[in-house]
mmCIF file of C-alpha atoms in Angstrom:
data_model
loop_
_atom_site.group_PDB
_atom_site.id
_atom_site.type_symbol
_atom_site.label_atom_id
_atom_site.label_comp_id
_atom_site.label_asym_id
_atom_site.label_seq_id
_atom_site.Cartn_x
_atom_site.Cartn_y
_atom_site.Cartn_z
ATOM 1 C CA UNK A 115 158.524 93.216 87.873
ATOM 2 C CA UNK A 116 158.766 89.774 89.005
ATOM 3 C CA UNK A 117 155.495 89.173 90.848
ATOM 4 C CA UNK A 118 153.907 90.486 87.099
ATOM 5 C CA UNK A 119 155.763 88.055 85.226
ATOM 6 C CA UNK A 120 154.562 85.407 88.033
ATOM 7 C CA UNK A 121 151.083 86.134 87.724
ATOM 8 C CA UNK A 122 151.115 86.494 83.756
ATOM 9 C CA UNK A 123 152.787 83.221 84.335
ATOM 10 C CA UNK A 124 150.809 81.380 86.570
ATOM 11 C CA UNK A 125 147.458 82.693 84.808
ATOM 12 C CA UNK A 126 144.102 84.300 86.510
ATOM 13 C CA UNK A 127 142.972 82.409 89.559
ATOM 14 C CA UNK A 128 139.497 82.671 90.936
ATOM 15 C CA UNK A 129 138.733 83.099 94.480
ATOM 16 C CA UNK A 130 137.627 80.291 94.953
ATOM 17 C CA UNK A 131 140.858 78.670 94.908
ATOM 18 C CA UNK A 132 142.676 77.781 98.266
ATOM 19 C CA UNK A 133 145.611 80.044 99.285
ATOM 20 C CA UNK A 134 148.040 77.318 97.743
ATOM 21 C CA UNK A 135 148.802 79.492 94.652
ATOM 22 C CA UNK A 136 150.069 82.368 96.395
ATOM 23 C CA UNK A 137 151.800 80.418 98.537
ATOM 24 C CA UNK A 138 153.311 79.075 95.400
ATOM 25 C CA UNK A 139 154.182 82.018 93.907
ATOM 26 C CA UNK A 140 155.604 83.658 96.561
ATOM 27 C CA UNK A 141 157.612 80.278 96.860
ATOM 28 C CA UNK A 142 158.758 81.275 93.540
ATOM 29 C CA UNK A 143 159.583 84.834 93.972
ATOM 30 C CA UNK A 144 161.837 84.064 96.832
ATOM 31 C CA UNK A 145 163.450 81.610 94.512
ATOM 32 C CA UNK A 146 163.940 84.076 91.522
ATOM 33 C CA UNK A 147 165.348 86.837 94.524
ATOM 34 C CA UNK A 148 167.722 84.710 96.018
ATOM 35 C CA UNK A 149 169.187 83.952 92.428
ATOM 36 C CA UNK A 150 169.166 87.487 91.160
ATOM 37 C CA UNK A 151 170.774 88.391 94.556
ATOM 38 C CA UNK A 152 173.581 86.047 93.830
ATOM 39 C CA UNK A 153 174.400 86.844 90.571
ATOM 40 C CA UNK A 154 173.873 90.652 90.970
ATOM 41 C CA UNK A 155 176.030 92.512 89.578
ATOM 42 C CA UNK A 156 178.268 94.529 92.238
ATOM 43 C CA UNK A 157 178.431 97.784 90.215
ATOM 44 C CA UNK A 158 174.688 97.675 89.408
ATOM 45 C CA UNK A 159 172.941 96.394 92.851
ATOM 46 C CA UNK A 160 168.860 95.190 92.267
ATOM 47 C CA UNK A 161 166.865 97.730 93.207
ATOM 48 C CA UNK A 162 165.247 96.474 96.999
ATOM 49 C CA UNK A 163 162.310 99.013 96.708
ATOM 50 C CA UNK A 164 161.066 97.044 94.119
ATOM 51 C CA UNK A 165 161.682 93.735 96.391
ATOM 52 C CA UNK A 166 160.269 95.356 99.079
ATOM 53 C CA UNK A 167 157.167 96.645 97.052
ATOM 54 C CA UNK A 168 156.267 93.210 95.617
ATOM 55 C CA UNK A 169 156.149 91.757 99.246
ATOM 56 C CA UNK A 170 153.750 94.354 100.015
ATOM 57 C CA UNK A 171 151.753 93.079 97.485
ATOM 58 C CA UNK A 172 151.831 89.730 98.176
ATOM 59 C CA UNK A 173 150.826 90.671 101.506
ATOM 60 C CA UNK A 174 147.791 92.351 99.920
ATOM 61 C CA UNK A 175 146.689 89.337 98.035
ATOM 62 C CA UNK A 176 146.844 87.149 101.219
ATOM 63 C CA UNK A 177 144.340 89.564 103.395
ATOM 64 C CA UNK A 178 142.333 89.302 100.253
ATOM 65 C CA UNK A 179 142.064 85.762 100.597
ATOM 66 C CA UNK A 180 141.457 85.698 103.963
ATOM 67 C CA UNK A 181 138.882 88.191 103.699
ATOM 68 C CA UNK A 182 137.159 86.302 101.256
ATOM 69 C CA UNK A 183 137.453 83.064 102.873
ATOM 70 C CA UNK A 184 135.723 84.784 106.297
ATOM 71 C CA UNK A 185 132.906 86.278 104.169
ATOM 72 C CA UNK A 186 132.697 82.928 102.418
ATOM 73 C CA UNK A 187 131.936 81.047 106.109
ATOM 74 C CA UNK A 188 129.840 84.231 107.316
ATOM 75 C CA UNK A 189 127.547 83.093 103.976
ATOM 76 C CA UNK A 190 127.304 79.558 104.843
ATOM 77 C CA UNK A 191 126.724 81.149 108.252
ATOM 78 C CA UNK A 192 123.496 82.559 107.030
ATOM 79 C CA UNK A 193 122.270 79.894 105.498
ATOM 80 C CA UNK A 194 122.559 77.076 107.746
ATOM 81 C CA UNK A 195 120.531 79.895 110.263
ATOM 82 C CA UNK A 196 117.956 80.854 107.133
ATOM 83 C CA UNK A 197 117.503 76.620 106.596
ATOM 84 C CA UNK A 198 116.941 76.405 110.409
ATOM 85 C CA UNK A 199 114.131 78.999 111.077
ATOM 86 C CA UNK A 200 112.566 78.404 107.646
ATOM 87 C CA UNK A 201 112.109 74.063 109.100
ATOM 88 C CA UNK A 202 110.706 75.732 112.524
ATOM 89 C CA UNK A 203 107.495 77.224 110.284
ATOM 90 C CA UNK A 204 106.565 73.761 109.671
ATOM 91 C CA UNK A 205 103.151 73.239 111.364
ATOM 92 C CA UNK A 206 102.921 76.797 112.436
ATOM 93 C CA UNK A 207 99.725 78.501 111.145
ATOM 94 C CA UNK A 208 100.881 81.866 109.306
ATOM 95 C CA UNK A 209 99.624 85.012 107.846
ATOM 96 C CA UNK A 210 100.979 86.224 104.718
ATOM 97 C CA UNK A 211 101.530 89.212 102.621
ATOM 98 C CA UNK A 212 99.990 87.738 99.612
ATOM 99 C CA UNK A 213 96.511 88.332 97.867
ATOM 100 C CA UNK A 214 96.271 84.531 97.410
ATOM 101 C CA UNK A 215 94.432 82.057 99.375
ATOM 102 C CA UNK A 216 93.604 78.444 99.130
ATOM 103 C CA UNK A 217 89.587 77.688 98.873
ATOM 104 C CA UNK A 218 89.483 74.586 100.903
ATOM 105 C CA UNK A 219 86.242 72.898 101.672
ATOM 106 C CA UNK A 220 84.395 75.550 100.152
ATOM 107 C CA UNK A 221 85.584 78.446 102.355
ATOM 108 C CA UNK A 222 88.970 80.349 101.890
ATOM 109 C CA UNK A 223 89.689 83.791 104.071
ATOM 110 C CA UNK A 224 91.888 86.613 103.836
ATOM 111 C CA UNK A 225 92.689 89.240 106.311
ATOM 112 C CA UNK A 226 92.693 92.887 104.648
ATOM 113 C CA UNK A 227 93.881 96.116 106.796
ATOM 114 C CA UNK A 228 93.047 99.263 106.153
ATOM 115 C CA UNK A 229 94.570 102.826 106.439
ATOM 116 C CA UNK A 230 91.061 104.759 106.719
ATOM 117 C CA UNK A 231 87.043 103.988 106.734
ATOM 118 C CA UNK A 232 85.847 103.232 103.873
ATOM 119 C CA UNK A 233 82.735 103.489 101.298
ATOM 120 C CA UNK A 234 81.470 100.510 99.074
ATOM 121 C CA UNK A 235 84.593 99.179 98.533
ATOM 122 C CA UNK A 236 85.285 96.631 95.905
ATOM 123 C CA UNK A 237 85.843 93.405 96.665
ATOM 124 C CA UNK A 238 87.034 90.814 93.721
ATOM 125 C CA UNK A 239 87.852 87.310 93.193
ATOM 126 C CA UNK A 240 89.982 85.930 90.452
ATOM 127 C CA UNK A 241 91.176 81.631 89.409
ATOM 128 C CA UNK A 242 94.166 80.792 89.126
ATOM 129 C CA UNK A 243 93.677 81.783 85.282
ATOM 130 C CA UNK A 244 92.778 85.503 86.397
ATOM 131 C CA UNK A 245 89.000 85.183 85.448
ATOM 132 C CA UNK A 246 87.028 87.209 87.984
ATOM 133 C CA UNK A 247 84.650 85.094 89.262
ATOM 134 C CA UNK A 248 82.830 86.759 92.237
ATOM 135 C CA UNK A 249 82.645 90.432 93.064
ATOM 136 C CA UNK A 250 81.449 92.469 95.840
ATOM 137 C CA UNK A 251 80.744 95.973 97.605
ATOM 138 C CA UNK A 252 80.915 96.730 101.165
ATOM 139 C CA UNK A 253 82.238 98.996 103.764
ATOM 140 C CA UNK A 254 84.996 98.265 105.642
ATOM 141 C CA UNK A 255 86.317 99.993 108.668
ATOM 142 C CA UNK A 256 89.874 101.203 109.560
ATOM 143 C CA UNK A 257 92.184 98.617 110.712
ATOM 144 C CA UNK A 258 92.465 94.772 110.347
ATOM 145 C CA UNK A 259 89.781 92.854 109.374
ATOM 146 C CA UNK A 260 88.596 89.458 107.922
ATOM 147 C CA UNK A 261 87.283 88.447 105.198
ATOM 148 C CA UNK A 262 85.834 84.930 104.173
ATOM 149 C CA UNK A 263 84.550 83.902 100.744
ATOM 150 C CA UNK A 264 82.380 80.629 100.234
ATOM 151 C CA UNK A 265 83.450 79.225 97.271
ATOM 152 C CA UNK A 266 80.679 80.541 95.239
ATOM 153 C CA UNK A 267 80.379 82.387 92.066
ATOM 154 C CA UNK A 268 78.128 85.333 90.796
ATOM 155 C CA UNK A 269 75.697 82.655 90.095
ATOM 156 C CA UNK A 270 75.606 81.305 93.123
ATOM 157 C CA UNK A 271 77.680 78.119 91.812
ATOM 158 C CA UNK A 272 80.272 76.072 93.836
ATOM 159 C CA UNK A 273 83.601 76.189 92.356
ATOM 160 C CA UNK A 274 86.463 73.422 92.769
ATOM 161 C CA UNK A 275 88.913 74.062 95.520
ATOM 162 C CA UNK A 276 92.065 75.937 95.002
ATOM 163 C CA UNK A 277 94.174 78.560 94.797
ATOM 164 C CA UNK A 278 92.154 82.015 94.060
ATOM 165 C CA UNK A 279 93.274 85.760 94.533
ATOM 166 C CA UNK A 280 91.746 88.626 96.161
ATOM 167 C CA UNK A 281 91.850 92.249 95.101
ATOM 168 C CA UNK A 282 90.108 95.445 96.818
ATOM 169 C CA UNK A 283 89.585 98.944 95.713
ATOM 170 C CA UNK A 284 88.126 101.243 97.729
ATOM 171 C CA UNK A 285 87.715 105.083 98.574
ATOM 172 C CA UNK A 286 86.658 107.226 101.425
ATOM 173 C CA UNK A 287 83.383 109.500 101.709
ATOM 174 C CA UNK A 288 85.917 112.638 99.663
ATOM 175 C CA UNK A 289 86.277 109.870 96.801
ATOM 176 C CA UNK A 290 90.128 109.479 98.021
ATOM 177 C CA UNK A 291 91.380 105.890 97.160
ATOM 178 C CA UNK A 292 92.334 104.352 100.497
ATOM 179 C CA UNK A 293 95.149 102.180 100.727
ATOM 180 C CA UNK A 294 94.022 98.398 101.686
ATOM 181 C CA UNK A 295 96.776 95.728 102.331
ATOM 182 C CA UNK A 296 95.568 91.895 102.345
ATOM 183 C CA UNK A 297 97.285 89.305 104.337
ATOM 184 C CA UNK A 298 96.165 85.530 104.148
ATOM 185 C CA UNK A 299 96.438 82.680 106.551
ATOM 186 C CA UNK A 300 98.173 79.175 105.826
ATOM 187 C CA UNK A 301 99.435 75.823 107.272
ATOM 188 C CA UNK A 302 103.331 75.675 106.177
ATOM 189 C CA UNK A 303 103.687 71.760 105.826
ATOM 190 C CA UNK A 304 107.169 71.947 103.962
ATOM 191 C CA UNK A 305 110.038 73.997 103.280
ATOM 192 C CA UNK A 306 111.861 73.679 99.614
ATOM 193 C CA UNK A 307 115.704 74.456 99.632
ATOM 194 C CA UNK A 308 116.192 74.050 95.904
ATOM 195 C CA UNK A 309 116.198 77.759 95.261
ATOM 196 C CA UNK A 310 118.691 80.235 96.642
ATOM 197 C CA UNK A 311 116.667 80.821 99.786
ATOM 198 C CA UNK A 312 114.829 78.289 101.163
ATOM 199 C CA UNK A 313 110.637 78.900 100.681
ATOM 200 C CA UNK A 314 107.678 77.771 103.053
ATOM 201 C CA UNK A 315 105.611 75.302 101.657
ATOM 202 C CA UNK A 316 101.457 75.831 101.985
ATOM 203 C CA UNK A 317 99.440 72.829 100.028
ATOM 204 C CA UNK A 318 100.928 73.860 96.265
ATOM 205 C CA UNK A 319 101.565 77.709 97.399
ATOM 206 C CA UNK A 320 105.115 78.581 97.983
ATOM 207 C CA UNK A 321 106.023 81.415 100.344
ATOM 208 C CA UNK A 322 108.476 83.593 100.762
ATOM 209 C CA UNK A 323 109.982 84.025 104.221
ATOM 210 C CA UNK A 324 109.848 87.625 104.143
ATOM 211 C CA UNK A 325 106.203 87.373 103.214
ATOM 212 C CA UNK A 326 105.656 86.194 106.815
ATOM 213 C CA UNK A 327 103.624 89.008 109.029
ATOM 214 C CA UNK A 328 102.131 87.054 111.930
ATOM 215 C CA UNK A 329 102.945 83.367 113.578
ATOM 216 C CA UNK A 330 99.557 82.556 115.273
ATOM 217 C CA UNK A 331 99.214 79.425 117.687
ATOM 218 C CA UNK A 332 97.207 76.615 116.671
#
């Protein structure tokens, strides 16, 4: 068929490339139709299904483009709007889905929620090198709650400020674990776009915006 020797001809285009080569092509096949229609052969007329066929496909190939070029601008759509709302975080005070928060002037706090009262749960406290450094037991009641560490170890000595990560385990009066989720709270002072989405900035912590539960006042 002609548009098949076209395309073998013309080689495998991406689609990224502008509508220009099936413009050209097509170009083409009306060239190579209007020839063969003027040196048919009376007693052995071309075949116009296959004519008719090929513009069908050409057709095809155009929507194509088109559709891709529309999804193409609906994607740069998206991420102009994802660059805009992550830049209106900046200054906002936040709490995150994230087991990590920043010990900063000896004090760092985490919010923890959970699905049922519990009994002496487990509270620990790992560096950024996952060495536990405190641990404690208490009970904690259904529902949201704080929590605030002071910066100390076991020992009772201060450690340097940074970034330090809180786990909890902790089961009801039957001995049923009881599911705890831990938020924490930061001041988003930057947004990176170097990535494929763009990420809050918190001090040296980088957040997800998807990680965002809560936008408090100041």
């Amino acid at each position: 068929m002609i548009l098949d020797a076209i395309s073998s001809a013309a080689g495998t285009s991406s689609a990224a490339k502008d509508r220009a080569g099936i413009a050209d092509n097509f170009d083409t096949f009306l060239q190579i139709l209007t020839t063969q229609l003027k040196n048919q052969n009376p007693l052995e007329p071309l075949d116009t299904n296959e004519f008719t066929a090929q513009l069908v496909q050409f057709s095809q190939v155009e929507q194509q483009i088109k559709q891709n070029e529309n999804l193409e601008a609906i994607t740069q759509l998206a991420a102009a709007t994802a660059a805009t709302n992550a830049v209106s975080f900046v200054g906002k005070r936040v709490s995150v889905s994230t087991t990590q928060s920043e010990l900063t002037n000896g004090t760092a706090n985490w919010q923890y929620s959970a699905a049922k009262d519990a009994d002496a749960a487990k509270f620990t406290i790992r560096d950024s090198a996952g060495k536990v450094v405190w641990t404690g037991e208490r009970d904690i009641s259904k529902g949201d709650n704080n929590f605030t560490w002071d910066g100390r170890d076991a020992g009772g000595l201060k450690l340097t400020d940074g970034n330090y990560t809180l786990s909890v385990s902790a089961k009801d009066a039957d001995g049923e674990t009881v599911t705890v989720g831990i938020a924490a709270e930061a001041i988003i002072d930057g947004v990176d776009f170097s990535g494929e989405e763009p990420l809050l900035l918190a001090g040296d912590t980088t957040i997800p915006m998807s990680s965002v539960k809560r936008i408090h006042n100041q």
